[in-house]
Structures are given as C-alpha cells and as structure tokens.
Amino acid sequence: MTSTYQFSRSIAADAPYDLVVAGGGPAGTAAAVCAARLGLKVLLAEATGCLGGMGTSGLVASFGPVSDGERMLVGGFMKELLETMWRQKAFAPQVTRDYLERQLNRWVPFSPEHLKRILDAFTVEAGVEVRFFTRVVEAEVDGRRLNGVVLSNVEGLRFVPARLSSTPRAMRRWPPSRARNARWCCATRKPSRRARSVPCWPAWTGTTPPTKARAWTR
C-alpha cells in the first residue's frame, strides 16, 4: 500500500519575468533568444552546465541535412546560427558552403565546444538570463492561468513569477504586452482541426510574422 505525505514550505521569490524557458537545448535556446530580441524579460533554466542539448552535452556533433540539393532550407535563427558557425570555423574541416546550400542528404559535423560558446554569446547579446544546473520542478497554476514556476538548483528552491513558462515543445500562444505587435505562437507537431487564421508564427524563426498564418496546436 502506498502512503502519502503532505509537504509545504515557504521559499524565496524572484522578480517576475515575461517568459521562463525550461531547457536550453536547440529549441529552448532559440525560443529564449528570439523572445529577448523582441523585448521580453527572459529566464532560461538549463539542467546541465551548457546550452545546446544533445549537440553539445550529448556530443551528437552533426546537424542533419539543411539543403534539398538546390538551396538551403532553413531560415531565421537556424540560418543565423549556421552562418555564425561558418564565419567562426566551427564546422569540421571537410565542410564547405555546398554542405549548407546545395548538397542533398549531407550531414554537417561541427565542434560541440565551439557551438557552446556561440550559443552563450547569443544569449548574452540578447539579454537572456541563463541559470545552469537548474530545473523547473513545479508550476503555480490558478485555473487556466499560470502564475509562475518553481526552480531547483544547488541554492535550493525559488519561485519565479512569469507570464508564460514553457518547455520548447509546449509553447503556445504568446501574448505578452511588450510583443503585442507580434503575437506569435510556436508550431507543434500537427495543425488542429479548429485552427483559424491568426497572426502567429514559429518563434524560433526570428523572422517577421506574416499578416496571416495558421494557428498550430497539439
């Protein structure tokens, strides 16, 4: 028989943020940087000691193909990242521009340590606050309204008020006041049958949203 224990305590509370992103992998870092560039106050919580996820701490040091044999397929934040890595010679010695722009089914190997430094620079330049070795362990929810999250690290537990808290997979509509002229939402796996035309756009593209784009939900 399983028993339960009711536990409660008071913890320190931080100043509020517009957005808390849980996880500094490729999608989480892109979401945090793009949101900060729009003027939001962003906190990025990463459980390990570096950004980049499997591409850095996991040592899966190669991007999948990024062109279709004729042109580069990626844009926005990912294109900016590739261009920065190319300029800083973060790719393996055999990588040429054709790997990025023309060759079909060509994987793109890179230096994980160099990618770490580039992502660090992106977050610093955008003004993202990053907390390493930190996990989101709980959310404070009032009905359907999210009031904030609880973080856990070596300093203990802290409550962080936030208008929106998200893992990269779960990001939904994004209506903070500082970005009302760019009410974006993040695409998930498939469109809802109830999707309608609203001004939303995948946040990680870093591009200007179109006048109309389909709303994507789970």
Coordinates of N, CA and C in Angstrom, one line a residue:
M1 N 0.8 -1.2 0.0 CA 0.0 0.0 0.0 C 0.9 1.2 0.0
T2 N 0.6 2.2 -0.9 CA 1.4 3.4 -1.0 C 0.8 4.5 -0.1
S3 N 1.6 5.1 0.7 CA 1.2 6.2 1.6 C 1.6 7.5 1.0
T4 N 1.0 8.6 1.5 CA 1.4 9.9 1.0 C 1.8 10.8 2.2
Y5 N 2.5 11.9 1.9 CA 2.9 12.8 2.9 C 2.7 14.2 2.4
Q6 N 2.0 15.0 3.1 CA 1.7 16.4 2.7 C 2.8 17.3 3.2
F7 N 3.4 18.0 2.2 CA 4.6 18.8 2.5 C 4.4 20.2 2.0
S8 N 4.7 21.2 2.8 CA 4.6 22.6 2.4 C 5.7 23.4 3.1
R9 N 6.1 24.4 2.4 CA 7.2 25.3 3.0 C 7.1 26.6 2.3
S10 N 7.8 27.6 2.9 CA 7.9 28.9 2.3 C 9.3 29.0 1.6
I11 N 9.4 29.5 0.4 CA 10.6 29.7 -0.4 C 10.8 31.1 -0.9
A12 N 12.0 31.5 -1.2 CA 12.2 32.8 -1.7 C 11.6 33.0 -3.1
A13 N 11.2 34.2 -3.4 CA 10.6 34.5 -4.7 C 11.4 35.6 -5.4
D14 N 11.7 35.4 -6.7 CA 12.4 36.3 -7.5 C 11.5 37.3 -8.1
A15 N 12.1 38.3 -8.8 CA 11.4 39.3 -9.5 C 10.7 38.6 -10.7
P16 N 9.6 39.1 -11.2 CA 8.9 38.5 -12.3 C 9.6 38.6 -13.6
Y17 N 9.3 37.6 -14.5 CA 9.8 37.6 -15.9 C 8.6 37.5 -16.8
D18 N 8.8 37.9 -18.1 CA 7.8 37.7 -19.1 C 7.8 36.3 -19.5
L19 N 8.9 35.6 -19.6 CA 9.0 34.3 -20.1 C 10.0 33.5 -19.4
V20 N 9.7 32.3 -18.9 CA 10.7 31.3 -18.4 C 10.7 30.1 -19.4
V21 N 11.9 29.8 -19.9 CA 12.0 28.7 -20.8 C 12.7 27.5 -20.0
A22 N 12.1 26.4 -20.0 CA 12.7 25.2 -19.3 C 13.5 24.4 -20.3
G23 N 14.8 24.4 -20.2 CA 15.6 23.6 -21.1 C 16.3 24.5 -22.2
G24 N 17.7 24.4 -22.2 CA 18.5 25.2 -23.1 C 19.0 24.4 -24.2
G25 N 18.2 23.4 -24.8 CA 18.6 22.7 -26.0 C 18.5 23.6 -27.2
P26 N 18.5 23.1 -28.4 CA 18.4 23.9 -29.6 C 17.1 24.7 -29.6
A27 N 16.0 24.1 -29.4 CA 14.7 24.8 -29.4 C 14.6 25.8 -28.3
G28 N 15.0 25.4 -27.1 CA 14.8 26.3 -25.9 C 15.7 27.5 -26.0
T29 N 17.0 27.3 -26.5 CA 17.8 28.5 -26.7 C 17.3 29.4 -27.7
A30 N 16.8 28.8 -28.8 CA 16.3 29.7 -29.9 C 15.1 30.5 -29.4
A31 N 14.2 29.8 -28.7 CA 13.0 30.5 -28.2 C 13.4 31.6 -27.2
A32 N 14.3 31.3 -26.3 CA 14.7 32.4 -25.4 C 15.4 33.6 -26.1
V33 N 16.3 33.3 -27.0 CA 17.0 34.4 -27.7 C 16.0 35.2 -28.5
C34 N 15.1 34.6 -29.3 CA 14.2 35.3 -30.1 C 13.2 36.1 -29.3
A35 N 12.8 35.6 -28.1 CA 11.9 36.3 -27.3 C 12.6 37.5 -26.7
A36 N 13.8 37.4 -26.2 CA 14.5 38.5 -25.7 C 14.8 39.6 -26.7
R37 N 15.0 39.2 -27.9 CA 15.2 40.2 -29.0 C 13.9 41.0 -29.3
L38 N 12.8 40.4 -28.9 CA 11.5 41.1 -29.1 C 11.3 42.1 -27.9
G39 N 12.1 42.0 -26.9 CA 12.0 42.9 -25.8 C 11.5 42.3 -24.5
L40 N 11.3 41.0 -24.5 CA 10.8 40.3 -23.3 C 11.9 40.1 -22.3
K41 N 11.6 40.1 -21.0 CA 12.5 39.7 -20.0 C 12.4 38.2 -19.8
V42 N 13.5 37.5 -20.2 CA 13.5 36.1 -20.3 C 14.5 35.4 -19.4
L43 N 14.0 34.3 -18.7 CA 14.9 33.5 -17.9 C 14.9 32.1 -18.6
L44 N 16.2 31.6 -18.8 CA 16.4 30.3 -19.4 C 17.0 29.4 -18.3
A45 N 16.2 28.3 -17.9 CA 16.7 27.4 -16.9 C 17.2 26.1 -17.6
E46 N 18.5 25.8 -17.4 CA 19.1 24.6 -18.1 C 19.7 23.7 -17.0
A47 N 19.3 22.4 -17.1 CA 19.7 21.4 -16.1 C 21.2 21.1 -16.1
T48 N 21.8 21.2 -17.2 CA 23.3 20.9 -17.3 C 24.1 22.2 -17.2
G49 N 25.4 22.1 -17.6 CA 26.3 23.2 -17.5 C 26.5 23.9 -18.8
C50 N 25.8 23.6 -19.8 CA 26.0 24.3 -21.1 C 24.7 24.3 -21.9
L51 N 24.6 25.2 -22.9 CA 23.5 25.2 -23.8 C 23.8 24.3 -25.0
G52 N 22.7 23.9 -25.7 CA 22.9 23.1 -26.9 C 22.3 21.7 -26.9
G53 N 22.0 21.2 -25.7 CA 21.4 19.9 -25.6 C 22.3 18.8 -26.1
M54 N 21.7 17.9 -26.9 CA 22.4 16.7 -27.4 C 23.5 17.1 -28.3
G55 N 23.4 18.3 -28.9 CA 24.5 18.7 -29.8 C 25.8 19.1 -29.1
T56 N 25.7 19.4 -27.8 CA 26.9 19.8 -27.0 C 27.1 18.8 -25.9
S57 N 26.3 18.8 -24.9 CA 26.5 17.9 -23.8 C 26.3 16.4 -24.2
G58 N 25.5 16.2 -25.2 CA 25.3 14.8 -25.7 C 26.2 14.4 -26.7
L59 N 27.1 15.3 -27.2 CA 28.1 15.0 -28.2 C 27.6 14.4 -29.5
V60 N 26.3 14.8 -29.9 CA 25.8 14.4 -31.2 C 26.2 15.6 -32.1
A61 N 27.4 15.5 -32.5 CA 28.0 16.7 -33.1 C 27.9 16.8 -34.6
S62 N 26.6 16.8 -35.1 CA 26.4 16.9 -36.5 C 24.9 17.3 -36.7
F63 N 24.7 18.4 -37.6 CA 23.4 18.7 -38.0 C 22.9 17.8 -39.1
G64 N 21.6 17.6 -39.1 CA 21.1 16.9 -40.3 C 21.2 17.7 -41.5
P65 N 20.8 17.2 -42.7 CA 20.9 17.9 -43.9 C 20.1 19.2 -43.8
V66 N 20.6 20.3 -44.3 CA 19.9 21.6 -44.3 C 19.6 22.1 -45.7
S67 N 19.8 21.4 -46.7 CA 19.5 21.8 -48.1 C 18.8 20.6 -48.8
D68 N 18.2 20.9 -49.9 CA 17.5 19.9 -50.7 C 18.2 19.5 -51.9
G69 N 19.5 19.9 -52.1 CA 20.2 19.6 -53.3 C 20.3 20.8 -54.2
E70 N 19.5 21.9 -53.9 CA 19.5 23.1 -54.7 C 19.6 24.3 -53.9
R71 N 19.1 24.4 -52.7 CA 19.1 25.6 -51.9 C 19.1 25.2 -50.4
M72 N 19.5 26.2 -49.6 CA 19.3 26.0 -48.1 C 17.8 26.1 -47.7
L73 N 17.4 25.2 -46.9 CA 16.0 25.1 -46.5 C 15.7 25.8 -45.2
V74 N 16.7 26.0 -44.4 CA 16.4 26.7 -43.1 C 16.5 28.2 -43.2
G75 N 15.9 28.8 -42.2 CA 15.9 30.3 -42.2 C 15.9 30.8 -40.8
G76 N 15.7 32.1 -40.6 CA 15.6 32.6 -39.2 C 16.8 32.4 -38.3
F77 N 16.5 31.9 -37.1 CA 17.5 31.7 -36.1 C 18.5 30.6 -36.5
M78 N 18.0 29.5 -37.1 CA 18.9 28.5 -37.5 C 19.9 28.9 -38.6
K79 N 19.4 29.7 -39.6 CA 20.3 30.2 -40.6 C 21.3 31.1 -40.0
E80 N 20.9 32.0 -39.1 CA 21.9 32.8 -38.4 C 22.9 32.0 -37.7
L81 N 22.5 31.0 -37.0 CA 23.4 30.1 -36.3 C 24.4 29.5 -37.3
L82 N 23.9 28.9 -38.4 CA 24.8 28.3 -39.3 C 25.8 29.3 -39.9
E83 N 25.3 30.5 -40.3 CA 26.2 31.5 -40.8 C 27.3 31.9 -39.8
T84 N 26.9 32.0 -38.5 CA 27.9 32.4 -37.5 C 28.9 31.3 -37.3
M85 N 28.5 30.0 -37.3 CA 29.4 28.9 -37.2 C 30.3 28.8 -38.4
W86 N 29.8 29.2 -39.6 CA 30.7 29.1 -40.8 C 31.8 30.2 -40.6
R87 N 31.4 31.4 -40.2 CA 32.3 32.5 -40.1 C 33.4 32.2 -39.1
Q88 N 33.0 31.6 -38.0 CA 33.9 31.3 -36.9 C 34.6 29.9 -37.1
K89 N 34.4 29.3 -38.2 CA 35.0 28.0 -38.5 C 34.8 26.9 -37.4
A90 N 33.5 26.8 -37.1 CA 33.1 25.9 -36.1 C 32.7 24.5 -36.6
F91 N 32.7 24.4 -38.0 CA 32.4 23.1 -38.6 C 33.7 22.3 -38.8
A92 N 33.4 21.0 -39.1 CA 34.6 20.1 -39.3 C 35.3 20.6 -40.6
P93 N 36.6 20.3 -40.7 CA 37.4 20.8 -41.8 C 36.9 20.4 -43.2
Q94 N 36.2 19.3 -43.3 CA 35.7 18.9 -44.7 C 34.4 19.7 -45.1
V95 N 33.8 20.4 -44.2 CA 32.6 21.1 -44.5 C 32.8 22.3 -45.4
T96 N 32.1 22.4 -46.6 CA 32.2 23.5 -47.5 C 30.8 24.2 -47.5
R97 N 30.8 25.3 -48.2 CA 29.5 26.0 -48.3 C 28.4 25.2 -49.0
D98 N 28.9 24.2 -49.9 CA 27.9 23.4 -50.6 C 27.2 22.5 -49.6
Y99 N 27.8 22.1 -48.5 CA 27.2 21.3 -47.5 C 25.9 22.0 -47.0
L100 N 26.0 23.4 -46.9 CA 24.9 24.1 -46.3 C 23.9 24.6 -47.4
E101 N 24.3 24.7 -48.6 CA 23.5 25.4 -49.6 C 23.0 24.5 -50.8
R102 N 23.7 23.4 -51.1 CA 23.4 22.7 -52.3 C 23.3 21.2 -52.2
Q103 N 24.2 20.6 -51.4 CA 24.3 19.2 -51.4 C 23.1 18.5 -50.7
L104 N 22.6 17.4 -51.3 CA 21.5 16.7 -50.8 C 21.9 15.6 -49.8
N105 N 21.2 15.5 -48.7 CA 21.4 14.5 -47.7 C 22.9 14.5 -47.2
R106 N 23.4 15.7 -47.0 CA 24.7 15.9 -46.5 C 24.7 16.3 -45.0
W107 N 25.1 15.5 -44.1 CA 25.1 15.9 -42.7 C 26.3 16.8 -42.5
V108 N 26.1 17.7 -41.4 CA 27.0 18.8 -41.2 C 27.7 18.7 -39.8
P109 N 28.9 18.1 -39.7 CA 29.5 17.9 -38.4 C 30.1 19.3 -38.0
F110 N 30.2 19.4 -36.6 CA 30.7 20.6 -36.0 C 31.4 20.3 -34.7
S111 N 32.0 21.4 -34.2 CA 32.7 21.3 -32.9 C 31.7 21.6 -31.8
P112 N 31.4 20.7 -30.9 CA 30.5 20.9 -29.8 C 30.9 22.1 -28.9
E113 N 32.2 22.2 -28.6 CA 32.7 23.2 -27.7 C 32.5 24.6 -28.4
H114 N 32.7 24.7 -29.7 CA 32.5 25.9 -30.4 C 31.1 26.3 -30.4
L115 N 30.2 25.4 -30.6 CA 28.8 25.6 -30.5 C 28.3 26.2 -29.2
K116 N 28.9 25.6 -28.1 CA 28.6 26.1 -26.7 C 28.9 27.6 -26.6
R117 N 30.1 28.0 -27.1 CA 30.5 29.4 -27.0 C 29.6 30.3 -27.8
I118 N 29.2 29.9 -29.0 CA 28.3 30.7 -29.9 C 27.0 30.9 -29.2
L119 N 26.4 29.8 -28.7 CA 25.1 30.0 -28.0 C 25.2 30.8 -26.8
D120 N 26.3 30.7 -26.0 CA 26.5 31.6 -24.9 C 26.5 33.1 -25.4
A121 N 27.2 33.3 -26.4 CA 27.3 34.7 -27.0 C 25.9 35.2 -27.4
F122 N 25.1 34.3 -28.1 CA 23.8 34.7 -28.5 C 22.9 35.2 -27.3
T123 N 23.0 34.4 -26.2 CA 22.1 34.7 -25.1 C 22.6 36.0 -24.4
V124 N 23.9 36.1 -24.3 CA 24.4 37.4 -23.6 C 24.0 38.6 -24.4
E125 N 24.2 38.5 -25.7 CA 23.9 39.7 -26.6 C 22.4 40.0 -26.6
A126 N 21.6 39.0 -26.5 CA 20.1 39.2 -26.5 C 19.6 39.6 -25.1
G127 N 20.4 39.5 -24.0 CA 20.0 39.8 -22.7 C 19.2 38.8 -22.0
V128 N 19.4 37.5 -22.4 CA 18.7 36.4 -21.7 C 19.5 36.1 -20.4
E129 N 18.7 35.9 -19.3 CA 19.4 35.4 -18.1 C 19.4 33.9 -18.1
V130 N 20.5 33.3 -18.0 CA 20.7 31.8 -18.0 C 21.1 31.3 -16.7
R131 N 20.4 30.3 -16.2 CA 20.7 29.7 -14.9 C 21.1 28.2 -15.2
F132 N 22.3 27.9 -15.1 CA 22.8 26.5 -15.4 C 22.5 25.6 -14.1
F133 N 22.5 24.3 -14.3 CA 22.3 23.3 -13.3 C 21.0 23.7 -12.5
T134 N 20.0 24.1 -13.3 CA 18.7 24.5 -12.7 C 17.6 23.8 -13.4
R135 N 16.6 23.3 -12.7 CA 15.5 22.6 -13.3 C 14.2 23.3 -12.8
V136 N 13.2 23.3 -13.7 CA 11.8 23.7 -13.4 C 11.1 22.4 -12.8
V137 N 10.8 22.5 -11.5 CA 10.2 21.3 -10.8 C 8.7 21.4 -10.5
E138 N 8.2 22.6 -10.6 CA 6.8 22.8 -10.3 C 6.2 24.1 -11.0
A139 N 4.9 24.1 -11.3 CA 4.3 25.3 -11.8 C 3.1 25.7 -10.9
E140 N 3.0 27.0 -10.7 CA 1.9 27.5 -9.9 C 0.8 28.0 -10.8
V141 N -0.3 27.3 -10.8 CA -1.4 27.5 -11.7 C -2.7 27.8 -10.9
D142 N -3.4 28.8 -11.4 CA -4.7 29.2 -10.8 C -5.7 29.0 -11.9
G143 N -6.4 27.9 -11.9 CA -7.3 27.6 -13.0 C -6.5 27.3 -14.3
R144 N -6.8 28.2 -15.3 CA -6.0 28.1 -16.5 C -4.9 29.1 -16.6
R145 N -4.7 29.9 -15.6 CA -3.7 30.9 -15.5 C -2.5 30.5 -14.9
L146 N -1.3 30.7 -15.5 CA 0.0 30.3 -15.0 C 0.5 31.5 -14.2
N147 N 0.9 31.4 -13.0 CA 1.4 32.5 -12.2 C 2.9 32.4 -12.1
G148 N 3.5 31.3 -12.3 CA 5.0 31.2 -12.2 C 5.4 29.8 -12.1
V149 N 6.7 29.6 -11.8 CA 7.3 28.2 -11.7 C 8.2 28.2 -10.5
V150 N 8.5 27.0 -10.1 CA 9.5 26.8 -9.0 C 10.7 26.2 -9.6
L151 N 11.9 26.8 -9.3 CA 13.2 26.3 -9.8 C 13.9 25.6 -8.7
S152 N 14.7 24.6 -9.1 CA 15.5 23.9 -8.1 C 17.0 23.9 -8.6
N153 N 17.9 24.3 -7.7 CA 19.3 24.1 -8.0 C 20.1 24.0 -6.7
V154 N 21.4 24.2 -6.8 CA 22.2 24.0 -5.5 C 21.8 25.0 -4.4
E155 N 21.2 26.1 -4.8 CA 20.8 27.1 -3.8 C 19.5 26.7 -3.1
G156 N 18.8 25.7 -3.6 CA 17.5 25.3 -3.1 C 16.4 25.6 -4.1
L157 N 15.2 25.9 -3.5 CA 14.0 26.1 -4.3 C 13.8 27.6 -4.3
R158 N 13.3 28.1 -5.5 CA 12.9 29.5 -5.7 C 11.7 29.6 -6.6
F159 N 10.8 30.5 -6.2 CA 9.6 30.8 -7.0 C 9.9 31.9 -8.0
V160 N 9.6 31.8 -9.2 CA 9.8 32.8 -10.3 C 8.4 33.1 -10.9
P161 N 7.9 34.3 -10.6 CA 6.7 34.7 -11.3 C 6.9 34.9 -12.8
A162 N 6.0 34.5 -13.6 CA 6.2 34.6 -15.0 C 4.8 34.6 -15.7
R163 N 4.7 35.4 -16.8 CA 3.5 35.5 -17.6 C 3.4 34.2 -18.4
L164 N 4.5 33.6 -18.8 CA 4.5 32.4 -19.6 C 5.7 31.6 -19.3
S165 N 5.5 30.3 -19.0 CA 6.5 29.4 -18.7 C 6.4 28.2 -19.7
S166 N 7.5 27.8 -20.3 CA 7.3 26.8 -21.3 C 8.5 25.9 -21.5
T167 N 8.3 24.7 -21.9 CA 9.3 23.9 -22.5 C 9.2 24.2 -24.0
P168 N 10.3 23.9 -24.7 CA 10.2 24.2 -26.2 C 9.1 23.5 -26.9
R169 N 8.8 22.3 -26.5 CA 7.7 21.6 -27.2 C 6.3 22.1 -26.9
A170 N 6.2 22.7 -25.7 CA 4.8 23.0 -25.2 C 4.5 24.5 -25.4
M171 N 5.3 25.3 -26.1 CA 5.0 26.7 -26.2 C 3.7 26.9 -27.0
R172 N 2.8 27.8 -26.5 CA 1.5 28.0 -27.1 C 1.5 29.5 -27.5
R173 N 0.3 30.0 -27.5 CA 0.2 31.4 -27.9 C 0.9 32.3 -27.0
W174 N 1.4 33.4 -27.5 CA 2.4 34.2 -26.8 C 2.0 35.7 -26.8
P175 N 1.2 36.1 -25.8 CA 0.6 37.5 -25.9 C 1.2 38.5 -24.9
P176 N 2.5 38.4 -24.5 CA 3.0 39.4 -23.6 C 2.8 40.8 -24.1
S177 N 2.6 41.8 -23.2 CA 2.3 43.2 -23.6 C 3.4 43.8 -24.5
R178 N 4.7 43.4 -24.2 CA 5.8 44.1 -25.0 C 5.9 43.6 -26.4
A179 N 5.1 42.5 -26.7 CA 5.2 42.0 -28.0 C 3.8 41.9 -28.7
R180 N 2.9 42.8 -28.3 CA 1.6 42.7 -28.8 C 1.5 42.9 -30.3
N181 N 2.5 43.6 -30.9 CA 2.6 43.7 -32.3 C 3.1 42.5 -33.0
A182 N 3.5 41.5 -32.3 CA 4.0 40.2 -32.9 C 3.4 39.1 -32.0
R183 N 2.1 38.9 -32.1 CA 1.5 37.8 -31.3 C 1.8 36.5 -32.0
W184 N 2.9 35.9 -31.5 CA 3.3 34.7 -32.2 C 2.9 33.5 -31.4
C185 N 2.8 32.3 -32.0 CA 2.7 31.1 -31.3 C 3.7 30.1 -32.0
C186 N 4.1 29.1 -31.3 CA 5.1 28.1 -31.8 C 4.4 26.9 -32.3
A187 N 4.8 26.5 -33.5 CA 4.3 25.3 -34.1 C 4.6 24.1 -33.4
T188 N 3.6 23.2 -33.2 CA 3.9 21.9 -32.7 C 3.7 20.9 -33.8
R189 N 3.4 19.6 -33.5 CA 3.5 18.6 -34.5 C 2.5 18.6 -35.6
K190 N 1.2 19.0 -35.3 CA 0.3 19.0 -36.4 C -0.8 20.0 -36.2
P191 N -1.5 20.5 -37.2 CA -2.5 21.5 -37.1 C -3.8 21.0 -36.4
S192 N -4.4 21.8 -35.6 CA -5.7 21.4 -35.1 C -6.8 21.6 -36.1
R193 N -7.8 20.8 -36.0 CA -9.0 20.9 -36.9 C -9.7 22.3 -36.7
R194 N -9.5 22.8 -35.5 CA -10.1 24.1 -35.1 C -9.2 25.2 -35.5
A195 N -8.1 25.0 -36.2 CA -7.2 26.1 -36.5 C -7.9 27.2 -37.3
R196 N -7.5 28.4 -37.0 CA -8.1 29.5 -37.7 C -6.9 30.5 -38.1
S197 N -7.2 31.5 -38.9 CA -6.2 32.4 -39.3 C -6.0 33.4 -38.2
V198 N -4.8 33.4 -37.6 CA -4.5 34.4 -36.6 C -3.0 34.8 -36.9
P199 N -2.6 36.0 -36.5 CA -1.2 36.4 -36.7 C -0.3 35.7 -35.8
C200 N 0.1 34.5 -36.1 CA 1.1 33.7 -35.3 C 2.1 33.1 -36.2
W201 N 3.2 32.8 -35.7 CA 4.4 32.3 -36.5 C 5.4 31.6 -35.5
P202 N 6.1 30.6 -36.0 CA 7.0 29.9 -35.1 C 8.1 30.9 -34.6
A203 N 8.2 31.0 -33.3 CA 9.1 32.0 -32.6 C 10.5 31.7 -33.0
W204 N 10.9 30.5 -33.2 CA 12.3 30.2 -33.4 C 12.9 30.7 -34.7
T205 N 12.0 31.1 -35.7 CA 12.4 31.5 -37.0 C 13.2 32.9 -36.9
G206 N 12.8 33.7 -35.9 CA 13.4 35.0 -35.7 C 13.0 36.0 -36.8
T207 N 12.0 35.6 -37.7 CA 11.6 36.5 -38.8 C 10.4 37.2 -38.5
T208 N 10.0 38.2 -39.3 CA 8.8 39.0 -39.2 C 7.6 38.1 -39.5
P209 N 6.6 38.0 -38.6 CA 5.5 37.1 -38.9 C 4.7 37.7 -40.0
P210 N 4.1 36.8 -40.8 CA 3.2 37.2 -41.9 C 1.9 37.8 -41.4
T211 N 1.1 38.4 -42.3 CA -0.1 39.0 -41.9 C -1.1 37.9 -41.4
K212 N -1.1 36.8 -42.0 CA -1.9 35.7 -41.6 C -1.1 34.4 -41.6
A213 N -1.3 33.6 -40.6 CA -0.6 32.3 -40.5 C -1.5 31.4 -39.7
R214 N -1.5 30.2 -40.1 CA -2.4 29.2 -39.4 C -2.0 29.0 -38.0
A215 N -3.0 28.9 -37.1 CA -2.7 28.6 -35.7 C -2.4 27.1 -35.6
W216 N -1.3 26.7 -35.0 CA -1.0 25.3 -34.8 C -1.0 25.0 -33.4
T217 N -1.7 23.9 -33.1 CA -1.8 23.4 -31.7 C -1.5 21.9 -31.7
R218 N -1.5 21.3 -30.6 CA -1.4 19.9 -30.5 C -2.6 19.2 -30.9

